[in-house]
PDB file of C-alpha atoms in Angstrom:
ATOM      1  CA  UNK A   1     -13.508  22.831 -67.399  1.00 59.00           C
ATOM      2  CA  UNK A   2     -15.252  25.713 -64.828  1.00 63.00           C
ATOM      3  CA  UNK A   3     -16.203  22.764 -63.009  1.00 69.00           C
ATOM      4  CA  UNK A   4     -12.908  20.999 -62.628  1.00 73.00           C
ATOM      5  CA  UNK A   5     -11.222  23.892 -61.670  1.00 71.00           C
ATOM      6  CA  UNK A   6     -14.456  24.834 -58.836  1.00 73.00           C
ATOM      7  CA  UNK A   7     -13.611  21.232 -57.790  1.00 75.00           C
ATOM      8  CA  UNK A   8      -9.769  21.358 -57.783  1.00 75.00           C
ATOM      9  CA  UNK A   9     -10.093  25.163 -55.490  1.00 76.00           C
ATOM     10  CA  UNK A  10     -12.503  23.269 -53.231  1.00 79.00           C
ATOM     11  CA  UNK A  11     -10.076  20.443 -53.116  1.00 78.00           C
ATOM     12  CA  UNK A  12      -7.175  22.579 -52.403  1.00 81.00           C
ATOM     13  CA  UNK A  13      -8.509  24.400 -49.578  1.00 81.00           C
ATOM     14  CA  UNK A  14      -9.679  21.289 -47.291  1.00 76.00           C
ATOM     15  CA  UNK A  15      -6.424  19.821 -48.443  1.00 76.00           C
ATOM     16  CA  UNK A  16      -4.477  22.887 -46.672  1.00 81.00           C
ATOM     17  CA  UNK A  17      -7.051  23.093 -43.638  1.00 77.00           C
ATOM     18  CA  UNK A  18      -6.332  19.759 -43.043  1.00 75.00           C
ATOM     19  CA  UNK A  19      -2.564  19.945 -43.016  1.00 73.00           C
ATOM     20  CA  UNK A  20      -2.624  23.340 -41.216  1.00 75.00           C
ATOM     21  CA  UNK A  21      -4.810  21.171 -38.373  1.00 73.00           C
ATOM     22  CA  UNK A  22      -2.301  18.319 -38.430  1.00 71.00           C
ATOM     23  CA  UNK A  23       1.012  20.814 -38.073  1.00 75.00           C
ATOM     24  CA  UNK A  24      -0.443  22.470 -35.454  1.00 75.00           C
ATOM     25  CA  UNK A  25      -1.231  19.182 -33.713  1.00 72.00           C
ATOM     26  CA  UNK A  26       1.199  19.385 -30.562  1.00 76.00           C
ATOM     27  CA  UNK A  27       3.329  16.531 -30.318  1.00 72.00           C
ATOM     28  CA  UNK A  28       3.316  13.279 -28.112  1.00 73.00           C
ATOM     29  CA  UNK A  29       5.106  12.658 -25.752  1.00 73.00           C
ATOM     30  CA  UNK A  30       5.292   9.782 -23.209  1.00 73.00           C
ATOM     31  CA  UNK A  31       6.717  10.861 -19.853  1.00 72.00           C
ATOM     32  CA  UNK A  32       8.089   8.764 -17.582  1.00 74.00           C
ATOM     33  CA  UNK A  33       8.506   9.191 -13.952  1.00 76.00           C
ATOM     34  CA  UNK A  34      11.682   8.932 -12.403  1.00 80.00           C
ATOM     35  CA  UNK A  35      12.364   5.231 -10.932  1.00 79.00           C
ATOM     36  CA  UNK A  36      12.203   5.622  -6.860  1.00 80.00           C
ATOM     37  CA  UNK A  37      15.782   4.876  -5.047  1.00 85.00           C
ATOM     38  CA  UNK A  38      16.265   2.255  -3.704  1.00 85.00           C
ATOM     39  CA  UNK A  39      16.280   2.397   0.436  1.00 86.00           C
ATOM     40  CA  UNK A  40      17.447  -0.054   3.189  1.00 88.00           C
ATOM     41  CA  UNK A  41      15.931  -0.037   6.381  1.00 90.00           C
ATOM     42  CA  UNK A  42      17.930  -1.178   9.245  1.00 92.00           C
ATOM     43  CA  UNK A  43      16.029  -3.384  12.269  1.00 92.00           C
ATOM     44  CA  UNK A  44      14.733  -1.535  15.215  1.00 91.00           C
ATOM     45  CA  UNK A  45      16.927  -2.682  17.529  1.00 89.00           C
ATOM     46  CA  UNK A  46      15.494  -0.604  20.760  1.00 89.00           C
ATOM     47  CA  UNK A  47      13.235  -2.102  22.898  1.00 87.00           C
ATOM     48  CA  UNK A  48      10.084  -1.117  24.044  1.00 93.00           C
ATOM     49  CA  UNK A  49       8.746  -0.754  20.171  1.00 94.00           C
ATOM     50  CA  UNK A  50       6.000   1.656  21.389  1.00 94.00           C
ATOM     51  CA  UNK A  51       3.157   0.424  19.103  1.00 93.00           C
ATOM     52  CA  UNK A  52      -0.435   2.132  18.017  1.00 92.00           C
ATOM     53  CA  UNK A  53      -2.722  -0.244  15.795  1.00 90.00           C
ATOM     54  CA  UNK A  54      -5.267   1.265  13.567  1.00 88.00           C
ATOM     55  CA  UNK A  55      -7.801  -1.334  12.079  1.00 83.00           C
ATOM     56  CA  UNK A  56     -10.609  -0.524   9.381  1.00 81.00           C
ATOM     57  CA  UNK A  57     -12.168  -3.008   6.903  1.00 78.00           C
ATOM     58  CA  UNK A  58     -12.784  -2.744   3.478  1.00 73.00           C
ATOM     59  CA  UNK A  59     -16.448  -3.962   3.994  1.00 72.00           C
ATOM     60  CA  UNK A  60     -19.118  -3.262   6.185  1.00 68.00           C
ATOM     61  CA  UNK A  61     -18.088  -4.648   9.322  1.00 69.00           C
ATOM     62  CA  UNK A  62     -20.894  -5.167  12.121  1.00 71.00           C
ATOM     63  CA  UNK A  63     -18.733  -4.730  15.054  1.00 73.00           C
ATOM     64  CA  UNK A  64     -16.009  -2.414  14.138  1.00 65.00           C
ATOM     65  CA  UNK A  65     -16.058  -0.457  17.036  1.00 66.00           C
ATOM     66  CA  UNK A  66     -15.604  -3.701  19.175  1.00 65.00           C
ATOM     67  CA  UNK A  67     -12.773  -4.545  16.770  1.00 66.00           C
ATOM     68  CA  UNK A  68     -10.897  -1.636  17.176  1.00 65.00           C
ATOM     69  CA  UNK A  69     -11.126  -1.067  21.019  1.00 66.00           C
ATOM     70  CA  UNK A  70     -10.383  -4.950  21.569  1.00 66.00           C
ATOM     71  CA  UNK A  71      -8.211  -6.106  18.214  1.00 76.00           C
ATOM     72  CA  UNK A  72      -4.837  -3.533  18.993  1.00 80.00           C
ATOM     73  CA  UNK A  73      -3.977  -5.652  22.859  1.00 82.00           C
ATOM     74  CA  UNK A  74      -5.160  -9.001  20.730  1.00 85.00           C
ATOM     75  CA  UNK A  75      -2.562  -7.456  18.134  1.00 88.00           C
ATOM     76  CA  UNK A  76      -0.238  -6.663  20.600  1.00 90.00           C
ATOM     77  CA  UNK A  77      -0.289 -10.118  22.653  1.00 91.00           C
ATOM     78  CA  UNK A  78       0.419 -11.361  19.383  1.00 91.00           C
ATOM     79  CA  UNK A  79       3.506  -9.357  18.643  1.00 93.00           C
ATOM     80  CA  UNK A  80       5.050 -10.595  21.859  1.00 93.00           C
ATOM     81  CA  UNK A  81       4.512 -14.106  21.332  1.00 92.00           C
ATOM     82  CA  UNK A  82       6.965 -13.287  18.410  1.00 92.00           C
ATOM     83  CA  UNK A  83       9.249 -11.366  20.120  1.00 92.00           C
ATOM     84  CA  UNK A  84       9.277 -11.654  23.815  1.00 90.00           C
ATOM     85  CA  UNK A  85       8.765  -7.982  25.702  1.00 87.00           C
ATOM     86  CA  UNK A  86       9.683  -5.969  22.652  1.00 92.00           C
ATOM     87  CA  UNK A  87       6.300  -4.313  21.632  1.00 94.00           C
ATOM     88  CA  UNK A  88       4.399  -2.475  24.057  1.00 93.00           C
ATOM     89  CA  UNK A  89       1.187  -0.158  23.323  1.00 91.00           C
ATOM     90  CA  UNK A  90       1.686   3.455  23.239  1.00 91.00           C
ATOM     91  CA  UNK A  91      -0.711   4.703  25.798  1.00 86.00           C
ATOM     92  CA  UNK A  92      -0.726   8.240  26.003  1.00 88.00           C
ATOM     93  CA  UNK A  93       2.598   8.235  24.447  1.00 92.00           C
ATOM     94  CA  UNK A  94       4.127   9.091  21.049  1.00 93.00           C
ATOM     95  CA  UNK A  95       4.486   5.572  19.064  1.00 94.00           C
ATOM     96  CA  UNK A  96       7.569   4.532  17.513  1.00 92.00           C
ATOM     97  CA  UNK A  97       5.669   2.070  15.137  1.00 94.00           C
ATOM     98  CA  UNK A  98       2.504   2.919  13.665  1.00 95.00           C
ATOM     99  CA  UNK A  99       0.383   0.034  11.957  1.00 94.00           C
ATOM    100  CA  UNK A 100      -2.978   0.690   9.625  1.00 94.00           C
ATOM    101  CA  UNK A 101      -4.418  -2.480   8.988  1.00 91.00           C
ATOM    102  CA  UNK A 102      -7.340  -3.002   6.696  1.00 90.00           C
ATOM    103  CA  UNK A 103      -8.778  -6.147   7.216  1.00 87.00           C
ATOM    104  CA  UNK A 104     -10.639  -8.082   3.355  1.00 87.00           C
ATOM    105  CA  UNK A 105     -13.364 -10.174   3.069  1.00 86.00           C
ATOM    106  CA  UNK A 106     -14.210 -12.084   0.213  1.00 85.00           C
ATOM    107  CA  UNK A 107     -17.961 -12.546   1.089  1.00 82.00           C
ATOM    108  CA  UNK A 108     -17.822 -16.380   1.739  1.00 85.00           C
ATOM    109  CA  UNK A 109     -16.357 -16.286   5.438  1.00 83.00           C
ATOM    110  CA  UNK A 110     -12.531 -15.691   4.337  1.00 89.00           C
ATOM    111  CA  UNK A 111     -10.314 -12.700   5.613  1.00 88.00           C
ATOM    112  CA  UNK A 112      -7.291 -10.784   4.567  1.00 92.00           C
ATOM    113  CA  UNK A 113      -5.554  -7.679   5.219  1.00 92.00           C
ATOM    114  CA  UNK A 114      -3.677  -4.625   4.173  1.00 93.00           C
ATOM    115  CA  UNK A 115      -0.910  -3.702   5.980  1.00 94.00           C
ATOM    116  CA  UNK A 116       0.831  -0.318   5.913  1.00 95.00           C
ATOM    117  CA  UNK A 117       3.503   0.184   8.791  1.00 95.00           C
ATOM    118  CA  UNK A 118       5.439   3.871  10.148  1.00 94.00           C
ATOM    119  CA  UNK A 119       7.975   4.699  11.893  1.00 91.00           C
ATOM    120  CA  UNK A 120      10.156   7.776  12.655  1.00 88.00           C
ATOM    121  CA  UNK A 121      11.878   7.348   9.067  1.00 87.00           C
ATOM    122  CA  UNK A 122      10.498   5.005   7.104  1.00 88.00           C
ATOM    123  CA  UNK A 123       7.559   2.638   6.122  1.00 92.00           C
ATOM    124  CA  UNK A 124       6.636  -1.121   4.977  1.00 92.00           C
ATOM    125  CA  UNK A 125       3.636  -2.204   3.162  1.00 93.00           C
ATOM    126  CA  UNK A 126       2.005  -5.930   2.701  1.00 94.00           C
ATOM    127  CA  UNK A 127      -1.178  -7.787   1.879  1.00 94.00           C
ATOM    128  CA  UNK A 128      -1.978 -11.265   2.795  1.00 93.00           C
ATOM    129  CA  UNK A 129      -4.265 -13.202   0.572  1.00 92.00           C
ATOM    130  CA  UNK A 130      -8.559 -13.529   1.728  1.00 88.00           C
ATOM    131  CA  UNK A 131      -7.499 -17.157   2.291  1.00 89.00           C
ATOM    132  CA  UNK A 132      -7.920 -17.444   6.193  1.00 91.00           C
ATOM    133  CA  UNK A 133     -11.477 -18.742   7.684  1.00 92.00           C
ATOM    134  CA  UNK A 134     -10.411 -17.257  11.519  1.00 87.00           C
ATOM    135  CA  UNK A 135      -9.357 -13.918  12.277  1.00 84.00           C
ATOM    136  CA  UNK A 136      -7.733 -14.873  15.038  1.00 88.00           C
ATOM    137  CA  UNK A 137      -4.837 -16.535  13.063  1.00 92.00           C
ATOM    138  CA  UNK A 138      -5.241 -13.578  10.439  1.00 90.00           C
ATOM    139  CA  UNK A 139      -3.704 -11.289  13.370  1.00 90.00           C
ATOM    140  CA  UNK A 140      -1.422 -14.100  14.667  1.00 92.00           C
ATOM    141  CA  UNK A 141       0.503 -14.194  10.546  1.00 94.00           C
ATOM    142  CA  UNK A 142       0.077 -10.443  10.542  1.00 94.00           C
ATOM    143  CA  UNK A 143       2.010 -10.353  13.876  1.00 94.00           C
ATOM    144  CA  UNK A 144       4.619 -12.690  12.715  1.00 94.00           C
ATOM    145  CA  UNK A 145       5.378 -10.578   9.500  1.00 95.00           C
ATOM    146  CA  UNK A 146       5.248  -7.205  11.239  1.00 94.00           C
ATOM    147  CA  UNK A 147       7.858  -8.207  13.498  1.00 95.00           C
ATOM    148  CA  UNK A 148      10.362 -10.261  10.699  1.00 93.00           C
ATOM    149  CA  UNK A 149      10.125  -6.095   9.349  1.00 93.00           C
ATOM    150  CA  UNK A 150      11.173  -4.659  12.481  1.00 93.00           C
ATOM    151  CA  UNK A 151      13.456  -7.040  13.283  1.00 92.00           C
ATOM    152  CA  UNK A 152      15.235  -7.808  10.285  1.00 91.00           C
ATOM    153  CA  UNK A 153      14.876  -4.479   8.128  1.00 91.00           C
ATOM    154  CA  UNK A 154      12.870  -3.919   5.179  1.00 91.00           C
ATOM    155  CA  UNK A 155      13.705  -2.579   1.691  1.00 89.00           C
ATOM    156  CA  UNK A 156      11.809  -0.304  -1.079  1.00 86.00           C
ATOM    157  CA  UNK A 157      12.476  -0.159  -4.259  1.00 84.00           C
ATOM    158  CA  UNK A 158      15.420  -2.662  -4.450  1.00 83.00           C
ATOM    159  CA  UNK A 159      15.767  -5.359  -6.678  1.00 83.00           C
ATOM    160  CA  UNK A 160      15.266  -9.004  -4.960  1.00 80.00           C
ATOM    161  CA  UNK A 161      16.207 -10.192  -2.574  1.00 82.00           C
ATOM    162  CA  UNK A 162      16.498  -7.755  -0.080  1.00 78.00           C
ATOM    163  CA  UNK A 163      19.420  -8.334   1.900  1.00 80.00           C
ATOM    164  CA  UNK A 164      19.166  -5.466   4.756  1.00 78.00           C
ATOM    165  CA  UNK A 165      23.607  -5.210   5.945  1.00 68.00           C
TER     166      UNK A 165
END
């Protein structure tokens, strides 16, 4: 019976340890941030678009320096084949559009790119797939979607399609 009892005290006290450690558990919670607003963008409609181009590459590029002093007027010429005379390189000046591309590789001779865009009150964002074998027509799509943005609007956060009044 002294042994029952020895076992039932010893029993009892883990017993209320071990709910004592589960009360003072705190509780979960799940928080969840607050769902962005959705924001319209309307085209930039002044012309020059005073441009600065920022490229980097999310590999080891051999001639990065090359890239970025030649790549921007490439960039550029490229804008203005879209849209005649409305993009001109901010020399010296404050841009009104600033564009940080990242340019992919996938290790087997095909490119892609990153593109984050910025201008006096808003940004745009893209990627485009590491499908292209030329960088030369990399720049020439990147151009082509940078200026649909500028000249057609861009939303964030909005449910599709983005229709920009």
């Amino acid at each position: 019976m002294k042994r029952n009892k020895a076992d039932l005290l010893s029993f009892t006290i883990v017993l209320t340890f071990l709910l004592m450690a589960v009360a003072s558990a705190p509780p979960r919670q799940t928080y969840h941030s607050k769902p962005q607003p959705c924001t319209k963008h309307q085209p930039i409609n002044y012309s020059p678009v005073l441009v600065k181009v920022n490229i980097s590459g999310s590999y080891n590029m051999k001639d990065l320096t090359e890239v970025q002093r030649v790549r921007p007027t490439l960039i550029l010429d490229d804008l203005n084949i879209a849209n005649y005379s409305k993009y001109k390189l901010a020399d010296g000046v404050t841009p009104n559009l600033n564009l940080y591309i990242t340019l992919n590789n996938d290790n087997y001779g095909h490119y892609g790119a990153s593109v984050t865009a910025y201008v006096y009150d808003g940004d745009f964002n893209f990627t485009i797939n590491t499908d292209y074998v030329t960088l030369e027509k990399l720049y020439s799509d990147i151009a082509y979607k940078i200026n649909g943005y500028v000249t057609g609007g861009w939303c964030k956060n909005c449910p599709s399609p983005c229709v920009v009044n």
